[in-house]
Coordinates of C-alpha atoms in Angstrom, one line a residue:
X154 CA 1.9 -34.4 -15.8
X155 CA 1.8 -38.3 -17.0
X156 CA 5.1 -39.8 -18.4
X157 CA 4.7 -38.7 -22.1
X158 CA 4.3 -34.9 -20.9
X159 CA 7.4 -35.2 -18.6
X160 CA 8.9 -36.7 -21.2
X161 CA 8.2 -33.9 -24.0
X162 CA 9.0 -31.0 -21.3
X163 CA 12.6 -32.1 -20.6
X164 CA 13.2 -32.0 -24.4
X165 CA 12.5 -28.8 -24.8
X166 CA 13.9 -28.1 -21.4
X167 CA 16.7 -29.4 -22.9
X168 CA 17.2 -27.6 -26.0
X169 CA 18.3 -24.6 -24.2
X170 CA 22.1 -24.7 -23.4
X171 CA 23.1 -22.8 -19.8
X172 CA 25.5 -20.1 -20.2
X173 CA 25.6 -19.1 -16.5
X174 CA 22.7 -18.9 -13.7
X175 CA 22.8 -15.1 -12.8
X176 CA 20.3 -15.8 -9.9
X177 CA 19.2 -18.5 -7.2
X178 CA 16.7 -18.5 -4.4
X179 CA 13.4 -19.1 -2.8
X180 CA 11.8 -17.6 -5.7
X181 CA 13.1 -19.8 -8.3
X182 CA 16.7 -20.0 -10.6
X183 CA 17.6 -17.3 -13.5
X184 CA 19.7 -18.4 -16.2
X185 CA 20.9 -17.3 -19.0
X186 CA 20.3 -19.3 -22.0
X187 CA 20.9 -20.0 -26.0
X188 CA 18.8 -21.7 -28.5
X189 CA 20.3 -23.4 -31.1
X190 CA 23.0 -20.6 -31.7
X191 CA 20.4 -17.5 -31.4
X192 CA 20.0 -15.7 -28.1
X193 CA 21.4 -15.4 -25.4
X194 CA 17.9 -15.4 -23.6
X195 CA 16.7 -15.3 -20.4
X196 CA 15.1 -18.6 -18.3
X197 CA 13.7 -18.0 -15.5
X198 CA 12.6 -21.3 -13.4
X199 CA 10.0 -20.7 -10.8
X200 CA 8.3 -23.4 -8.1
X201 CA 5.2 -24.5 -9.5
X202 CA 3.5 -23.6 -6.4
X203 CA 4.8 -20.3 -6.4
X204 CA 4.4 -19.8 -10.3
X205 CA 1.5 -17.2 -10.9
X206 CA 0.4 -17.8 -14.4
X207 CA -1.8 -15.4 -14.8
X208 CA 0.8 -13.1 -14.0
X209 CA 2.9 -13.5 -17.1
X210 CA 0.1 -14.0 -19.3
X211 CA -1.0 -10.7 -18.3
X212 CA 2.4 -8.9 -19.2
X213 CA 2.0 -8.9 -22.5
X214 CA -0.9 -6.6 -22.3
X215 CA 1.0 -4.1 -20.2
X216 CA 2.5 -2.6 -23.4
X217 CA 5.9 -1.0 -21.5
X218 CA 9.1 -1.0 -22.7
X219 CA 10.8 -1.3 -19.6
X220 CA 9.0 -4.7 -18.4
X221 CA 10.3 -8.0 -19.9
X222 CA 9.2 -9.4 -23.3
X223 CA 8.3 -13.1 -22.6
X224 CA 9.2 -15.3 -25.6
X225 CA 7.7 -19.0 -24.2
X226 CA 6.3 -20.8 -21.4
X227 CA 6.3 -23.8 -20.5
X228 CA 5.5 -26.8 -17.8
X229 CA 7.9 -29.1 -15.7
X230 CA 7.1 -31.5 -13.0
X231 CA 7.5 -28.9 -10.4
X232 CA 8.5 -25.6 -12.0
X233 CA 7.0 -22.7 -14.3
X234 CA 9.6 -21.8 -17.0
X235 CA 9.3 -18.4 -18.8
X236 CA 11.7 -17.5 -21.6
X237 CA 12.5 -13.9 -22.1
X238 CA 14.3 -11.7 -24.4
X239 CA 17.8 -10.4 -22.8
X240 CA 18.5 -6.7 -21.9
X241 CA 22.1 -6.3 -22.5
X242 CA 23.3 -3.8 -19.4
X243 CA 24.2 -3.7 -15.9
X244 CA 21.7 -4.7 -12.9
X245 CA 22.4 -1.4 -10.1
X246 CA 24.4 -3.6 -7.7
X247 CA 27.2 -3.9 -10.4
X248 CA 26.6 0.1 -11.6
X249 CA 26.9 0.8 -7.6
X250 CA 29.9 -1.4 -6.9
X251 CA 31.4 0.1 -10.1
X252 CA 30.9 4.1 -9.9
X253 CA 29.5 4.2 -5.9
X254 CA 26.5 6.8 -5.4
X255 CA 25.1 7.9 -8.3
X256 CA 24.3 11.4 -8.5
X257 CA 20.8 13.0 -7.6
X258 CA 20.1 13.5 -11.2
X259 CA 21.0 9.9 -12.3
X260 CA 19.4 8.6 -9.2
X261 CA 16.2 10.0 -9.8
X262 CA 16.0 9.6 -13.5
X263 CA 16.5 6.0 -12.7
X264 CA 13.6 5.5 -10.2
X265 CA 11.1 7.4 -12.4
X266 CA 11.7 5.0 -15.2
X267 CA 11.4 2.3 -12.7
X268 CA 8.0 4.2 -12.0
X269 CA 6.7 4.2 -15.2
X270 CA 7.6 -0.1 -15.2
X271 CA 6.1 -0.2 -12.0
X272 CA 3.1 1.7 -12.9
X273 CA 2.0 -0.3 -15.8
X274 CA 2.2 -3.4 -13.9
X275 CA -0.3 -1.5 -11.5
X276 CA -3.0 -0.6 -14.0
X277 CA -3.1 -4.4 -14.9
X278 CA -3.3 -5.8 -10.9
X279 CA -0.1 -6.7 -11.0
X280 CA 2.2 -6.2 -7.5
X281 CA 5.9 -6.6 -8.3
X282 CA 7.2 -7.3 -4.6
X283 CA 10.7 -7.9 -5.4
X284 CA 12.1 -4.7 -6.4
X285 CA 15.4 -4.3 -5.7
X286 CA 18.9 -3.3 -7.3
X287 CA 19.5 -6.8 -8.5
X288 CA 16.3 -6.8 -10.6
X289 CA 16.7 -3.5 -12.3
X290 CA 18.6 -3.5 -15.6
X291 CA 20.7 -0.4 -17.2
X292 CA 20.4 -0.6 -20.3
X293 CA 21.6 1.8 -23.4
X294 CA 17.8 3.1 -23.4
X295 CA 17.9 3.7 -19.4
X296 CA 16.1 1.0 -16.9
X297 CA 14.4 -2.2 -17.5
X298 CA 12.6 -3.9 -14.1
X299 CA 13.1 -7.7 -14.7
X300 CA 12.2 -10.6 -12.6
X301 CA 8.5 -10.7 -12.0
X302 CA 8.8 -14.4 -10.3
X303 CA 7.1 -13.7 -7.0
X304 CA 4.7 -11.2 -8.6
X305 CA 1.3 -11.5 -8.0
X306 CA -2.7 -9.9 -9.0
X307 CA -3.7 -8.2 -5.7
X308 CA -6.5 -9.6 -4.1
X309 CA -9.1 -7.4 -1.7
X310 CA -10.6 -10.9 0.1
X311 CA -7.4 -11.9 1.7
X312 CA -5.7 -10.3 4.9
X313 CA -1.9 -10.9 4.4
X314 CA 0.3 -12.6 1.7
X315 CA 0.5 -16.1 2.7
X316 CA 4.1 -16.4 0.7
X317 CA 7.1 -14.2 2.4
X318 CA 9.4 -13.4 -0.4
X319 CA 11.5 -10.2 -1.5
X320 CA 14.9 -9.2 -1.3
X321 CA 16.0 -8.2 2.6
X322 CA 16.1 -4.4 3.2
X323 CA 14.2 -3.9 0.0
X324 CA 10.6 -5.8 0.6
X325 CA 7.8 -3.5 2.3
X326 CA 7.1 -4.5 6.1
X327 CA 3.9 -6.1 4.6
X328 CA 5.8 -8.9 3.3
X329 CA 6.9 -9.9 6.1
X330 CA 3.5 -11.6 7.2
X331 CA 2.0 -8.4 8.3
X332 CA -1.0 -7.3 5.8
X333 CA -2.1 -7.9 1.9
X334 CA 1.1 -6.3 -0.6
X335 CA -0.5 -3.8 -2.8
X336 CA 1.1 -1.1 -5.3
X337 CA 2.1 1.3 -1.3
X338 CA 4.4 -2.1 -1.2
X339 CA 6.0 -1.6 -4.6
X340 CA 6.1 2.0 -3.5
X341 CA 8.5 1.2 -0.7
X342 CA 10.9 -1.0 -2.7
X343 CA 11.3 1.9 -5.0
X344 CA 12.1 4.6 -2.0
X345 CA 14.6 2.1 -0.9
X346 CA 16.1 1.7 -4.6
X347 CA 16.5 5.4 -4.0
X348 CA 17.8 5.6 -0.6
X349 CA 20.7 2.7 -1.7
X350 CA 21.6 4.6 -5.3
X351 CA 21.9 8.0 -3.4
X352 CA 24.0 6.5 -0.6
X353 CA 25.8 3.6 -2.5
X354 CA 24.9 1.6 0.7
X355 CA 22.2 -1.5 0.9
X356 CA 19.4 -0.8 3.7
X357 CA 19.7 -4.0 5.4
X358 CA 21.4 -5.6 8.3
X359 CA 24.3 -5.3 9.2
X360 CA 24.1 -2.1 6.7
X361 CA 21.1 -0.3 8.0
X362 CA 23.2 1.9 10.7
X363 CA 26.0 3.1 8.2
X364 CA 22.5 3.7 5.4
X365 CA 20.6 5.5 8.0
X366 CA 23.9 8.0 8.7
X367 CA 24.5 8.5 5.2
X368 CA 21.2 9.2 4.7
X369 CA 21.2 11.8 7.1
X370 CA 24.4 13.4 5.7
X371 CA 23.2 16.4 3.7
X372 CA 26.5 16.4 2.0
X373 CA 25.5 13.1 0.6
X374 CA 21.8 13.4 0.3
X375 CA 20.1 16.6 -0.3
X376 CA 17.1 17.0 2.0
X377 CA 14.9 17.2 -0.8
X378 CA 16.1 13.9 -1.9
X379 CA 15.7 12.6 2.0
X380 CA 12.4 13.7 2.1
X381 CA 11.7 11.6 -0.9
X382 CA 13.4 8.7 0.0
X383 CA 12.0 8.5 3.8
X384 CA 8.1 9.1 2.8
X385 CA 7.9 6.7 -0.2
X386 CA 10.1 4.1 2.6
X387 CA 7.5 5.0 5.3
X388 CA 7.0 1.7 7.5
X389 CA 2.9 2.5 7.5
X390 CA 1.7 2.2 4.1
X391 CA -0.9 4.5 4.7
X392 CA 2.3 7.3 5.3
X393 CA 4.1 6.7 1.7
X394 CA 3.5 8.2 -1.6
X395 CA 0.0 6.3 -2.6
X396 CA 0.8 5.4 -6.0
X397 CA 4.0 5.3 -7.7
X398 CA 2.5 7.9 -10.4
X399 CA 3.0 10.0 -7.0
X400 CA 6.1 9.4 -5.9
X401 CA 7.3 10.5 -9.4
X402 CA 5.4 13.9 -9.2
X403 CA 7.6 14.2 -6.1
X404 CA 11.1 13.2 -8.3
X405 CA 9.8 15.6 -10.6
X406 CA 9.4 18.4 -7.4
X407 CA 5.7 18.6 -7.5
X408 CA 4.5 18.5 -3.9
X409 CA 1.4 17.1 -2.5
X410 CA -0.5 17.1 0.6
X411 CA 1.1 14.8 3.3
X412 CA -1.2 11.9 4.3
X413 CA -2.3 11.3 7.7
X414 CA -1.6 8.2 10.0
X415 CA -5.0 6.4 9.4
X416 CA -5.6 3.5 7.2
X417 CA -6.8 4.3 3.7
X418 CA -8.7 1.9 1.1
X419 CA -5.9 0.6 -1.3
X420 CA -5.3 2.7 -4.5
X421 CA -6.8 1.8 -7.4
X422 CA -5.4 2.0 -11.0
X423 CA -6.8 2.9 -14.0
X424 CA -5.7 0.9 -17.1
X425 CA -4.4 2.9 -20.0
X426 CA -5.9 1.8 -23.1
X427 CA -3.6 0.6 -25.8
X428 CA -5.6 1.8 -28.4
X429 CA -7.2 4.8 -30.5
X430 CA -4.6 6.6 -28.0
X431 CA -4.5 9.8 -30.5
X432 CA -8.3 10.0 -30.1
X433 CA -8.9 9.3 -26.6
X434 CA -6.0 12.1 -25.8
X435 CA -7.7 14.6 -28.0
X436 CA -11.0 13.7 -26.2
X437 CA -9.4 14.3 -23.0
X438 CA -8.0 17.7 -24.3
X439 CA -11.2 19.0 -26.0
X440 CA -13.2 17.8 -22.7
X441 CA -11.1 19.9 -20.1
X442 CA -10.7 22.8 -22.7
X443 CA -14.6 22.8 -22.7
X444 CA -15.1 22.4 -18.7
X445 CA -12.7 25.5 -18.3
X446 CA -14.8 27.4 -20.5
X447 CA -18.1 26.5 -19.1
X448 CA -16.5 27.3 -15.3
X449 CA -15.3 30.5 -16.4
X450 CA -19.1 31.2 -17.8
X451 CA -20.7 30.2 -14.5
X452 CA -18.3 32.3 -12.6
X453 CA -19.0 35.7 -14.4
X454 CA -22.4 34.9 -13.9
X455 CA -22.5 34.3 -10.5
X456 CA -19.9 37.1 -9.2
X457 CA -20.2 39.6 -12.5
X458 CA -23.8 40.7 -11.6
X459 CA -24.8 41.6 -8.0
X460 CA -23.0 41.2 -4.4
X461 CA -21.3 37.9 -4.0
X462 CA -23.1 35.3 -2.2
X463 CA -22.7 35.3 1.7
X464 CA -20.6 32.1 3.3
X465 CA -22.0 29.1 3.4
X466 CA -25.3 30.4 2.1
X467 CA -27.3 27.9 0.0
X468 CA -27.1 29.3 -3.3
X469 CA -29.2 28.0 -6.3
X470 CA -27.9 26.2 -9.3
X471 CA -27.6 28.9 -12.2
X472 CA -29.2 27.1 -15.5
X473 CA -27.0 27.6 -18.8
X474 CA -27.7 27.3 -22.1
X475 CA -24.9 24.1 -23.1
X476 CA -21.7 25.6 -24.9
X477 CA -21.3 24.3 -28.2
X478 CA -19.3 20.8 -28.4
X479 CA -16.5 21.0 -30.9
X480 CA -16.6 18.1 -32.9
X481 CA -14.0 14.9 -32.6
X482 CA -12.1 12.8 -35.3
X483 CA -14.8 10.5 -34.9
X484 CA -18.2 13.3 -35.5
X485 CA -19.4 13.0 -32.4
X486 CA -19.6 16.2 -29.9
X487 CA -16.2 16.4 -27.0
X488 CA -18.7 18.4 -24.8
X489 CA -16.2 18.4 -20.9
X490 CA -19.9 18.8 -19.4
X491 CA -21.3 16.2 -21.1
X492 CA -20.9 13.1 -18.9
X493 CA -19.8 9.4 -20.1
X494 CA -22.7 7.6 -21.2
X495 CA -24.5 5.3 -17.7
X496 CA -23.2 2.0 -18.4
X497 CA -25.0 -1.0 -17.7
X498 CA -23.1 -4.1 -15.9
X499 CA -21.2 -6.7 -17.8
X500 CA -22.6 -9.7 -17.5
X501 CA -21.4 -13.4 -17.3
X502 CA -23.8 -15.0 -19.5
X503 CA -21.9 -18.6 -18.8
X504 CA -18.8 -20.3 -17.4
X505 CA -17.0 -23.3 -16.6
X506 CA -14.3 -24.8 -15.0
X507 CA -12.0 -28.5 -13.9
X508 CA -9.1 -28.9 -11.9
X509 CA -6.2 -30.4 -14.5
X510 CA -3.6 -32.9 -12.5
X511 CA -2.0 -30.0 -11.7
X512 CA -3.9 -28.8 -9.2
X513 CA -4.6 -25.4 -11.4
X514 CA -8.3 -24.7 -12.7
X515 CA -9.0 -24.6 -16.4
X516 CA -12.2 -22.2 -17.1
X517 CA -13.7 -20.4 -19.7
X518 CA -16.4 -17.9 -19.5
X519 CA -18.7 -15.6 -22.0
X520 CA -18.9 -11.8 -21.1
X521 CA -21.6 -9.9 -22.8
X522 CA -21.6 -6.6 -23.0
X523 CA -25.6 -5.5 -22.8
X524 CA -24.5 -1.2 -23.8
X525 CA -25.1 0.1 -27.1
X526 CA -21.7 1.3 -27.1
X527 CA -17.9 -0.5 -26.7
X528 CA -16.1 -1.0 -23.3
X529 CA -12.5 -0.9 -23.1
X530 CA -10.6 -3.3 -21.1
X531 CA -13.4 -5.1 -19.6
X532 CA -12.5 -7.5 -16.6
X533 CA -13.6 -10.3 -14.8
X534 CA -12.5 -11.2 -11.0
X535 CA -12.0 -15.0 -10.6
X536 CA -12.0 -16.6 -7.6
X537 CA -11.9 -20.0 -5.8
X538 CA -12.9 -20.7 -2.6
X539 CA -12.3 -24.1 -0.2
X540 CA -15.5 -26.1 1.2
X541 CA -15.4 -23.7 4.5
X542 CA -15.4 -20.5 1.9
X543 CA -11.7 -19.6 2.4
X544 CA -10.2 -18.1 -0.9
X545 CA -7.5 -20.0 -2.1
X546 CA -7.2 -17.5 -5.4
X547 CA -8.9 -14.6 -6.2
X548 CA -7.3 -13.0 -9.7
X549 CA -8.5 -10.6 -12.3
X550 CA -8.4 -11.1 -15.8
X551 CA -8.5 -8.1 -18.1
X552 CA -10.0 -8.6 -21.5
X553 CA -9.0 -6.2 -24.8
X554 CA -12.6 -4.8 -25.7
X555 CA -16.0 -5.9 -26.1
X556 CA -17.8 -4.6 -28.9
X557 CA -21.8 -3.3 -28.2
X558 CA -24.3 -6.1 -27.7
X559 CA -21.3 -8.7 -28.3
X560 CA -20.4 -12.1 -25.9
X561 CA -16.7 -12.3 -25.8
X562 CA -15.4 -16.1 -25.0
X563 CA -12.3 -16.3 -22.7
X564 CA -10.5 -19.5 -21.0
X565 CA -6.9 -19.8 -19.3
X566 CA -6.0 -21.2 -16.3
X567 CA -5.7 -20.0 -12.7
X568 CA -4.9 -20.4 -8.9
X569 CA -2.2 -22.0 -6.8
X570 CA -1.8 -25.3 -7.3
X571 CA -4.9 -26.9 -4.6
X572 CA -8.0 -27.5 -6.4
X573 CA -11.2 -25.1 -4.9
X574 CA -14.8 -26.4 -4.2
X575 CA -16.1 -23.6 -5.8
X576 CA -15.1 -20.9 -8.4
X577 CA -17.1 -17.5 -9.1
X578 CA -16.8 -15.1 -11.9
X579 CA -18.1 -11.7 -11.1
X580 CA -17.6 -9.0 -14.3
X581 CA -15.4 -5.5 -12.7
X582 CA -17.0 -2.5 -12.4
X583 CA -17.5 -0.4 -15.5
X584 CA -15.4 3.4 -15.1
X585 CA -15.9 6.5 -17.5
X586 CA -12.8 6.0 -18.6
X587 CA -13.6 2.4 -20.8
X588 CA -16.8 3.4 -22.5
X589 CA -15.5 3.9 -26.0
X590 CA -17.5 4.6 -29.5
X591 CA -20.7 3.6 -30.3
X592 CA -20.8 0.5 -32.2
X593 CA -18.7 -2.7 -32.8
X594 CA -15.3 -2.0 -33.8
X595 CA -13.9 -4.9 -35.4
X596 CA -14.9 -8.7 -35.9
X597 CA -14.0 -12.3 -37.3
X598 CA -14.8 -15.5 -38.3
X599 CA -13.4 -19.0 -37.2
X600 CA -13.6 -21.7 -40.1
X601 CA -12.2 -25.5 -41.0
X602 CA -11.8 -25.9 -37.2
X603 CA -10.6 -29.4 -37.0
X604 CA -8.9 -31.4 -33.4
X605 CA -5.7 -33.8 -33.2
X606 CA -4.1 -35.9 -30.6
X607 CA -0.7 -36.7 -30.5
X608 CA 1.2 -39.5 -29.2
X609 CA 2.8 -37.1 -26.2
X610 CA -0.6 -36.1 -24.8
X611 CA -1.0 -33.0 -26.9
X612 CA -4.0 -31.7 -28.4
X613 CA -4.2 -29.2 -30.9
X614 CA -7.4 -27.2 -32.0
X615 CA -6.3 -25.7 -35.4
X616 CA -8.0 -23.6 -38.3
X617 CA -8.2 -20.2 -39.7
X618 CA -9.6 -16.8 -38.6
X619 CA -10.9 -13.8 -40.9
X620 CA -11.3 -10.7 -40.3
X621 CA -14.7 -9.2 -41.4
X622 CA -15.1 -5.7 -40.3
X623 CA -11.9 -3.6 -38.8
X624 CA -13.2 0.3 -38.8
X625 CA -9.7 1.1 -38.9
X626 CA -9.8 2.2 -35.1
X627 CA -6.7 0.3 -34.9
X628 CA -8.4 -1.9 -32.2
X629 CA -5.7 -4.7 -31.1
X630 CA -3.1 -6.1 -33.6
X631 CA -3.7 -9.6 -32.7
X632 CA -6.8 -12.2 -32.3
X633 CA -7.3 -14.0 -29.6
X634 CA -8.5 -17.4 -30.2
X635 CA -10.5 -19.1 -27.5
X636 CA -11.3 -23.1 -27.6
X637 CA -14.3 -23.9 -25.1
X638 CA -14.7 -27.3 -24.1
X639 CA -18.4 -28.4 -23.1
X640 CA -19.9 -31.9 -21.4
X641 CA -23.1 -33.8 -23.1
X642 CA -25.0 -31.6 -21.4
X643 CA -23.0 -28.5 -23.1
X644 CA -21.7 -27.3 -19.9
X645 CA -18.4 -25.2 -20.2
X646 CA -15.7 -27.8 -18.4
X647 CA -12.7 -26.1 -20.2
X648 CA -11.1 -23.2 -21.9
X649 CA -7.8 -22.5 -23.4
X650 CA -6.9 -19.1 -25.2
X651 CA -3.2 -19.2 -27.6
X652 CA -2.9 -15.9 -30.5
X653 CA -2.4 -14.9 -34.3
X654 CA -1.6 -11.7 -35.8
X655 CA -4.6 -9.8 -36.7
X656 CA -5.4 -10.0 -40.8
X657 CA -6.4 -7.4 -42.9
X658 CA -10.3 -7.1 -43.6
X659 CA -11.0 -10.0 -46.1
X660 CA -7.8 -12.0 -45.5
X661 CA -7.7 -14.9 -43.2
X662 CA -4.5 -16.4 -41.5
X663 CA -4.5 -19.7 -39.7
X664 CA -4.3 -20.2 -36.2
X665 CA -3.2 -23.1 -33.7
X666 CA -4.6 -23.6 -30.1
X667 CA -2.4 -26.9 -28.2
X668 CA -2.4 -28.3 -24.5
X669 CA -1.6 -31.2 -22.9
X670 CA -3.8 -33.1 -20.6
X671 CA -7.5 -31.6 -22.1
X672 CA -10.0 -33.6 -19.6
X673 CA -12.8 -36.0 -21.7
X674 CA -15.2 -33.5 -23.5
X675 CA -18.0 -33.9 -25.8
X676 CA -17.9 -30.6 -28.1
X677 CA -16.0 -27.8 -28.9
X678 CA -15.9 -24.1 -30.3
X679 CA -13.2 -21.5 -31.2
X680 CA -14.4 -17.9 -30.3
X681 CA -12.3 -14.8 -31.8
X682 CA -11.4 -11.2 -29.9
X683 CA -9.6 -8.8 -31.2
X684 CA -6.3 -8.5 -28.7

């Protein structure tokens, strides 16, 4: 940052008033804060060069209640500063200290809405690694996990997290240096949550004795409960519940086959679309109502008529006439034997990247989607590598849709504050579960796109956006508005994405993209998404 953009942070550093700091440490300072009279709010200062960006950008998208709402973001010399809204409530170290054990019902309710937080997070790469009782709010609405400052994308290309942070007794054995955090880590942090609101005692040194015995205490901890607590807590990853969608079957009572002592390929999550949820859930419905049917068909067929086949005899695929498709909102057939249209790759058609002062990379890149039909939640996997080839980052960023045939523009910033020799963007798989409808969904327009410097180092890209076609899909309510920056030779050398509210069909609203320290460029463009 150069003087004037010091300068400009600290004022609106400064226009926030401290009420209290609620939390120090490694992983940054939490305050709570006012603004001019309104709030109180929550500021949450994190090391630059522990600050994952991406990370908070990325919350907005998760779309759950029980995460943090982020009101602003901004830059200092060597911290990250997020603004959130406040969660009126006690955290669980205050509800323990107050009441002592909670009972098994409260207990559990508790950690399955921490779950369904944690969960989220997971669909959208996101590894919380820090929770614990201090980060969990109860609020009037039940539990809100908080505190996402050492959260991070997981990354397959790296071994082990090369930052050790958590909360003693509550961070997973893999944050200690051991192997690569994934959502088995979070797992663990939730079976100790568990284990401490069951007993009313932290799992930690000097603590860990007295935990362990009260644990064991059925007169404090049903067995049920124990058996809960201990797998999800399990010091082998590959021995806990492998997602935390399982470890609240198990709160719920559901049992499932107990994993064996091998290493397994880390879980993967499948992001819930936001949108056309009634649809898609009817789909769903329709599809398995369909399969059942066509099962029970093949079965009466096969052991209605003649002697059952022998044991492990080859038997011959029965051919059946398709059953009938009952038709969807949309008029098209919800056959559960009719598989998801073959989708071809994503593609990158073009990107770009620079290293800003900061150390962080600036990049854009165009994703074209080569299908005659949309894709939900298409990604892209970004990572930067050292002159030897190390990764230094390696993040995924999870676009809203792309419409059939359509190039979707997209530029933030990324990485960990040391400057790569090399940055690649691969498109994610496609999965059955993101092909959509046939056809684009919604678009816009960008006009009167006009640049401005100011004095402080600011630019700002500002103009207005229209909305041509919207199917009434209810596809995003928001635009996303992507400035691309190119070179003479119209190479991509920087991208920055900011956000309007979504106008109806025919209506424009304006829109204002800003950054400080935009590198020399010699054109520019404004794409829209809908978000």
């Amino acid at each position: 940052m150069n003087d004037d953009q010091v300068i400009h942070a600290l004022g609106i550093d400064d226009a926030y008033k401290v009420d209290r700091v609620l939390a120090s440490g490694p992983g940054g300072v939490t305050e709570l804060v006012s603004l001019d009279g309104s709030g109180p709010l929550i500021r949450k200062r994190i090391p630059s060069k522990l600050a994952r960006r991406g990370v908070w950008a990325t919350l907005s998208e998760c779309g759950c209640a029980r995460l943090p709402h982020v009101a602003a973001t901004y830059e200092m010399p060597d911290e990250f500063v997020v603004i959130c809204d406040f969660v009126p409530g006690e955290n669980l170290e205050q509800l323990v200290a107050q009441h002592g054990r909670l009972s098994q019902e409260t207990a559990f309710r508790i950690t399955a809405q921490l779950c369904e937080a944690a969960r989220a997070l997971h669909e959208h790469g996101i590894i919380h690694r820090d929770i614990s009782p201090a980060n969990v709010i109860v609020a009037a609405d039940g539990a809100h996990l908080i505190d996402l400052g050492i959260a991070r994308f997981r990354s397959e290309d790296v071994t082990h997290d090369t930052t050790q942070l958590g909360t003693r007794g509550f961070a997973s054995p893999e944050q200690c240096g051991y192997a690569q955090t994934d959502a088995r880590s979070d797992v663990y942090s939730l079976g100790r949550v568990l284990g401490y609101l069951l007993t009313g005692v932290r799992p930690e040194t000097p603590d860990t004795a007295e935990y362990e015995r009260a644990l064991a205490d059925e007169s404090v901890v049903t067995p049920e409960a124990r058996e809960v607590v201990l797998r999800a807590s399990a010091l082998e990853p590959s021995a806990r519940y492998q997602s935390v969608a399982a470890l609240a079957a198990a709160l719920e009572g559901e049992k499932d086959a107990a994993p064996e002592a091998v290493a397994v390929e880390p879980p993967t999550f499948e992001p819930v679309p936001r949108r056309r949820g009634w649809v898609k859930v009817l789909l769903a419905i329709m599809a398995v109502v369909a399969f059942v049917a066509a099962v029970a068909i093949v079965l009466v067929q096969t052991f209605g008529q003649g002697a059952p086949a022998e044991k492990n005899a080859d038997v011959e695929p029965v051919a059946e006439e398709p059953a009938a498709s009952a038709p969807t909102p949309d008029g098209e057939p919800a056959g559960g034997d009719a598989p998801a249209p073959a989708a071809a790759d994503l593609e990158i058609v073009e990107s770009g990247w620079s290293v800003g002062s900061d150390g962080y990379v600036y990049y854009a890149f165009g994703l074209r989607n080569p299908n005659d039909f949309v894709i939900d939640l298409p990604g892209v996997k970004i990572t930067g590598r050292d002159e030897a080839g190390k990764v230094l980052f390696s993040e995924e960023q999870i676009l809203n849709i792309i419409g059939a045939g359509e190039t979707n523009y997209f530029g933030s910033l990324v990485g960990g504050g040391e400057a790569p020799a090399a940055v690649e963007f691969e498109p994610l798989p496609i999965e059955d579960y993101q092909v959509g409808l046939t056809g684009s969904e919604v678009s816009f327009s960008v006009s009167s796109v006009s640049v401005s410097s100011g004095r402080d180092g600011m630019t700002s890209f500002t103009g207005d956006v229209t909305t041509v076609d919207d199917d009434g899909q209810g596809i995003g309510s928001d635009v996303a508005l992507t400035v691309v920056l190119r070179d003479e030779s119209g190479a991509i050398v920087y991208g920055m994405t900011d956000y309007a509210r979504k106008p109806p069909v025919g209506e424009s609203t304006s829109f204002e993209v800003e950054r400080y320290g935009v590198p020399d460029y010699a054109t520019y463009e404004v794409h829209a998404q809908a978000w």
